[in-house]
Every structure is written in structure tokens, then in C-alpha cells.
CSV table of C-alpha atoms in Angstrom, one decimal:
chain,number,residue,atom,x,y,z
I,296,MET,CA,19.2,2.0,-4.2
I,297,ASN,CA,16.1,0.1,-3.0
I,298,LEU,CA,13.0,2.0,-4.1
I,299,LEU,CA,9.5,1.5,-2.9
I,300,ILE,CA,6.4,3.0,-4.4
I,301,ILE,CA,4.9,5.6,-2.0
I,302,LYS,CA,1.2,5.0,-1.4
I,303,LYS,CA,-1.5,7.6,-0.6
I,304,PRO,CA,-1.8,9.3,1.7
I,305,ASN,CA,1.7,10.8,1.8
I,306,GLU,CA,2.6,14.5,1.7
I,307,ILE,CA,5.2,14.1,-1.1
I,308,LEU,CA,2.4,13.0,-3.4
I,309,SER,CA,0.6,16.3,-3.1
I,310,LYS,CA,3.3,18.9,-2.7
I,311,LYS,CA,4.9,21.1,-5.3
I,312,LEU,CA,8.1,19.4,-6.3
I,313,GLU,CA,11.5,20.9,-6.7
I,314,SER,CA,12.8,21.6,-10.3
I,315,VAL,CA,15.8,19.6,-11.4
I,316,LYS,CA,18.7,22.1,-11.7
I,317,GLU,CA,21.3,19.6,-13.0
I,318,ILE,CA,21.1,16.1,-14.4
I,319,THR,CA,23.6,14.3,-12.1
I,320,PRO,CA,24.9,10.7,-12.1
I,321,GLN,CA,22.6,10.2,-9.1
I,322,ILE,CA,19.6,11.2,-11.1
I,323,LYS,CA,20.6,8.9,-13.9
I,324,LYS,CA,21.0,6.0,-11.4
I,325,LEU,CA,17.6,6.9,-9.9
I,326,ILE,CA,16.0,6.7,-13.4
I,327,LEU,CA,17.4,3.2,-13.9
I,328,ASN,CA,16.1,2.1,-10.5
I,329,MET,CA,12.7,3.7,-11.2
I,330,ARG,CA,12.5,1.7,-14.5
I,331,LYS,CA,12.9,-1.6,-12.5
I,332,VAL,CA,10.3,-0.6,-10.0
I,333,MET,CA,7.8,0.5,-12.7
I,334,LYS,CA,8.3,-2.7,-14.7
I,335,GLU,CA,7.8,-4.9,-11.6
I,336,ALA,CA,4.6,-3.0,-10.8
I,337,SER,CA,3.4,-3.2,-14.4
I,338,GLY,CA,3.1,0.5,-14.7
I,339,VAL,CA,3.3,2.8,-17.7
I,340,GLY,CA,4.5,5.9,-15.9
I,341,LEU,CA,6.2,6.7,-12.6
I,342,ALA,CA,7.0,10.1,-11.1
I,343,ALA,CA,10.0,10.7,-8.8
I,344,ASN,CA,7.7,11.7,-6.0
I,345,GLN,CA,6.1,8.2,-6.2
I,346,VAL,CA,9.4,6.8,-5.0
I,347,GLY,CA,9.8,9.5,-2.3
I,348,GLN,CA,12.0,11.9,-4.3
I,349,ASP,CA,11.3,15.6,-4.2
I,350,MET,CA,12.2,16.2,-7.9
I,351,GLN,CA,10.1,17.2,-10.8
I,352,PHE,CA,10.6,14.4,-13.3
I,353,PHE,CA,9.0,11.2,-14.4
I,354,ILE,CA,9.6,8.2,-16.7
I,355,ILE,CA,7.2,6.4,-19.0
I,356,ASP,CA,7.4,2.9,-20.4
I,357,GLU,CA,10.1,2.7,-23.0
I,358,ASN,CA,7.9,0.7,-25.5
I,359,LEU,CA,5.2,3.4,-25.2
I,360,ALA,CA,7.8,6.1,-25.8
I,361,LYS,CA,9.2,4.2,-28.9
I,362,GLU,CA,5.7,3.7,-30.3
I,363,TYR,CA,5.1,7.4,-30.3
I,364,SER,CA,8.7,8.4,-31.1
I,365,ALA,CA,8.8,10.3,-27.8
I,366,PRO,CA,11.3,10.5,-24.9
I,367,SER,CA,10.9,8.1,-22.0
I,368,VAL,CA,12.3,10.5,-19.4
I,369,TYR,CA,10.6,13.9,-18.7
I,370,ILE,CA,12.6,16.4,-16.6
I,371,ASN,CA,10.8,19.6,-15.5
I,372,PRO,CA,8.0,18.8,-17.9
I,373,GLU,CA,5.4,21.4,-18.8
I,374,VAL,CA,2.1,21.0,-20.6
I,375,LYS,CA,2.0,24.1,-22.7
I,376,SER,CA,-1.4,23.7,-24.3
I,377,TYR,CA,-4.4,21.4,-24.7
I,378,SER,CA,-6.7,20.4,-27.4
I,379,LYS,CA,-10.4,21.2,-27.0
I,380,ASP,CA,-11.4,17.6,-27.4
I,381,GLU,CA,-11.5,15.5,-24.2
I,382,GLU,CA,-12.3,11.9,-23.4
I,383,GLU,CA,-13.0,10.0,-20.3
I,384,LEU,CA,-11.3,6.7,-19.7
I,385,GLU,CA,-10.6,4.5,-16.8
I,386,GLU,CA,-7.2,4.9,-15.2
I,387,GLY,CA,-5.2,3.5,-12.3
I,388,CYS,CA,-2.3,4.8,-10.3
I,389,LEU,CA,0.6,2.9,-8.7
I,390,SER,CA,0.4,5.0,-5.6
I,391,ILE,CA,-3.3,4.2,-5.2
I,392,PRO,CA,-3.3,0.4,-5.6
I,393,GLU,CA,-6.3,-1.5,-7.0
I,394,THR,CA,-8.3,1.7,-7.6
I,395,TRP,CA,-9.6,2.5,-11.0
I,396,LEU,CA,-11.5,5.7,-11.9
I,397,LYS,CA,-12.8,7.3,-15.0
I,398,ILE,CA,-10.7,10.4,-15.6
I,399,ARG,CA,-11.4,13.1,-18.2
I,400,ARG,CA,-8.3,14.2,-20.1
I,401,TYR,CA,-7.5,16.1,-23.2
I,402,LYS,CA,-7.0,14.0,-26.3
I,403,LYS,CA,-3.9,16.0,-27.3
I,404,VAL,CA,-1.3,18.1,-25.3
I,405,LYS,CA,1.7,20.1,-26.3
I,406,VAL,CA,4.6,19.2,-24.0
I,407,LYS,CA,7.9,20.8,-23.3
I,408,THR,CA,10.6,18.8,-21.5
I,409,VAL,CA,14.2,17.7,-21.2
I,410,ASP,CA,15.4,14.1,-21.2
I,411,GLU,CA,18.1,12.5,-19.1
I,412,THR,CA,20.8,13.6,-21.6
I,413,GLY,CA,19.8,17.2,-21.5
I,414,LYS,CA,18.1,17.1,-24.9
I,415,LYS,CA,15.1,19.5,-25.2
I,416,PHE,CA,11.8,18.3,-26.6
I,417,LYS,CA,8.7,20.2,-27.6
I,418,PHE,CA,6.0,18.1,-29.3
I,419,ILE,CA,2.3,17.3,-29.5
I,420,ALA,CA,1.3,14.0,-27.7
I,421,LYS,CA,-1.9,12.2,-28.5
I,422,GLY,CA,-3.6,8.9,-27.6
I,423,ILE,CA,-2.5,7.0,-24.6
I,424,LEU,CA,0.8,8.9,-24.5
I,425,ALA,CA,-1.2,12.2,-24.0
I,426,ARG,CA,-3.1,10.6,-21.1
I,427,VAL,CA,0.1,9.3,-19.4
I,428,LEU,CA,1.9,12.6,-19.8
I,429,GLN,CA,-1.0,14.6,-18.4
I,430,GLY,CA,-1.2,12.3,-15.3
I,431,ARG,CA,2.5,12.3,-14.6
I,432,THR,CA,3.0,16.0,-15.4
I,433,PHE,CA,0.3,17.1,-13.1
I,434,SER,CA,1.8,14.9,-10.4
I,435,GLY,CA,4.9,17.1,-10.3
I,436,ASN,CA,2.7,20.2,-10.1
I,437,ARG,CA,0.6,19.5,-7.0
I,438,LEU,CA,-2.3,18.3,-9.1
I,439,TYR,CA,-1.4,14.7,-8.5
I,440,PRO,CA,-4.4,12.5,-9.0
I,441,SER,CA,-5.5,13.4,-5.4
I,442,LEU,CA,-7.5,16.4,-6.7
I,443,GLU,CA,-9.0,14.4,-9.5
I,444,LEU,CA,-9.6,11.4,-7.2
I,445,SER,CA,-11.2,13.4,-4.5
I,446,PHE,CA,-13.6,14.9,-6.9
I,447,LEU,CA,-14.4,11.8,-8.8
I,448,GLN,CA,-14.8,9.6,-5.7
I,449,LYS,CA,-17.5,12.0,-4.5
I,450,GLU,CA,-19.1,12.2,-7.9
I,451,LYS,CA,-18.9,8.7,-9.2
I,452,GLY,CA,-17.3,6.5,-6.5
I,453,ALA,CA,-14.1,4.5,-6.8
I,454,ARG,CA,-14.0,1.1,-8.3
I,455,THR,CA,-11.4,-1.5,-7.2
I,456,ARG,CA,-10.0,-4.5,-9.1
I,457,ARG,CA,-7.6,-7.3,-8.2
I,458,SER,CA,-5.6,-6.6,-11.4
I,459,CYS,CA,-3.7,-3.4,-11.8
I,460,ALA,CA,-2.8,-3.7,-15.4
I,461,TRP,CA,-3.9,-1.1,-18.0
């Protein structure tokens, strides 16, 4: 399977995605291929819709997951609650190359998800993990950075860089 990262504008990046009903061998293979694509692009998170798949799941960098003792695959993820504290940091998106914006996110989020083995997780994420999970979870629920980007570009303007690393 040869995957390419979908770039804005593309309808799949802003539509409500289909829930994953069953974790099939095809989904597990897709996850492996997504890992390769994300690593080659120096990303920390990649949603299925970013590679053209109408499925509600995403992956995060395995080292980041280990650092926070969290899963690296999030199937049908839900952000259940947020902390009151927020912070604004600069972020990039693989589907919007060379564009970096200051995005306001909650410092902590309570997440409910299932990994690729079917194991259920419910935990509180903080730090960079909380930021990545919010960005990727929203991407599966129509709130893909398009809403944030549209607003922020009008308010603050986008800033581009040659380097796309965090």
C-alpha cells in the first residue's frame, strides 16, 4: 500500500469520519504503513483521513507514546473533558506543509479510546501528548485544523518555514 499525505484543501480533511466498527487485518496493515509515512514526514501524529481513509483513528509517534505511557494508536477516540488551563504554542500540520500557527489548546485532556489490539484506554493526557491528541482527535470530528486555521489566519496570519519539524 503506497500512502501519500493528503494536502489542504481536500474534502476528506474536513468531513465527519466513519467510526471503526472492527479492527481488521487491513486496518492493522494501514497502521504500519501510516507509521512509515509519518516517520518519513517527521510528524508526531497522523490521522487516517490525512492519508485519504474515511476512518476515525490516528497514530502518534511511538517514542512520544512510550514517554507518557500511552497508546500509540487511537481508534474512535473521544476527548471526554478538558482542564481549565490553556496554553498557546506554535504547531504545524502535515496536511498544511510549511505553515506554523499559534494554536490555543487545553493543558490536560481526558481521553477515551481503543488501540489496534482492541484494548480500551481512559486516561488524562498532559504536555505535548495532550496537544497532539487534541489536534488529531478533532481531525476525526470535522474540527480538523481547518476551523482553527481559518480563524487564526484571519486574526494573526500564518507563518511559514522551510523546516517542518516540531
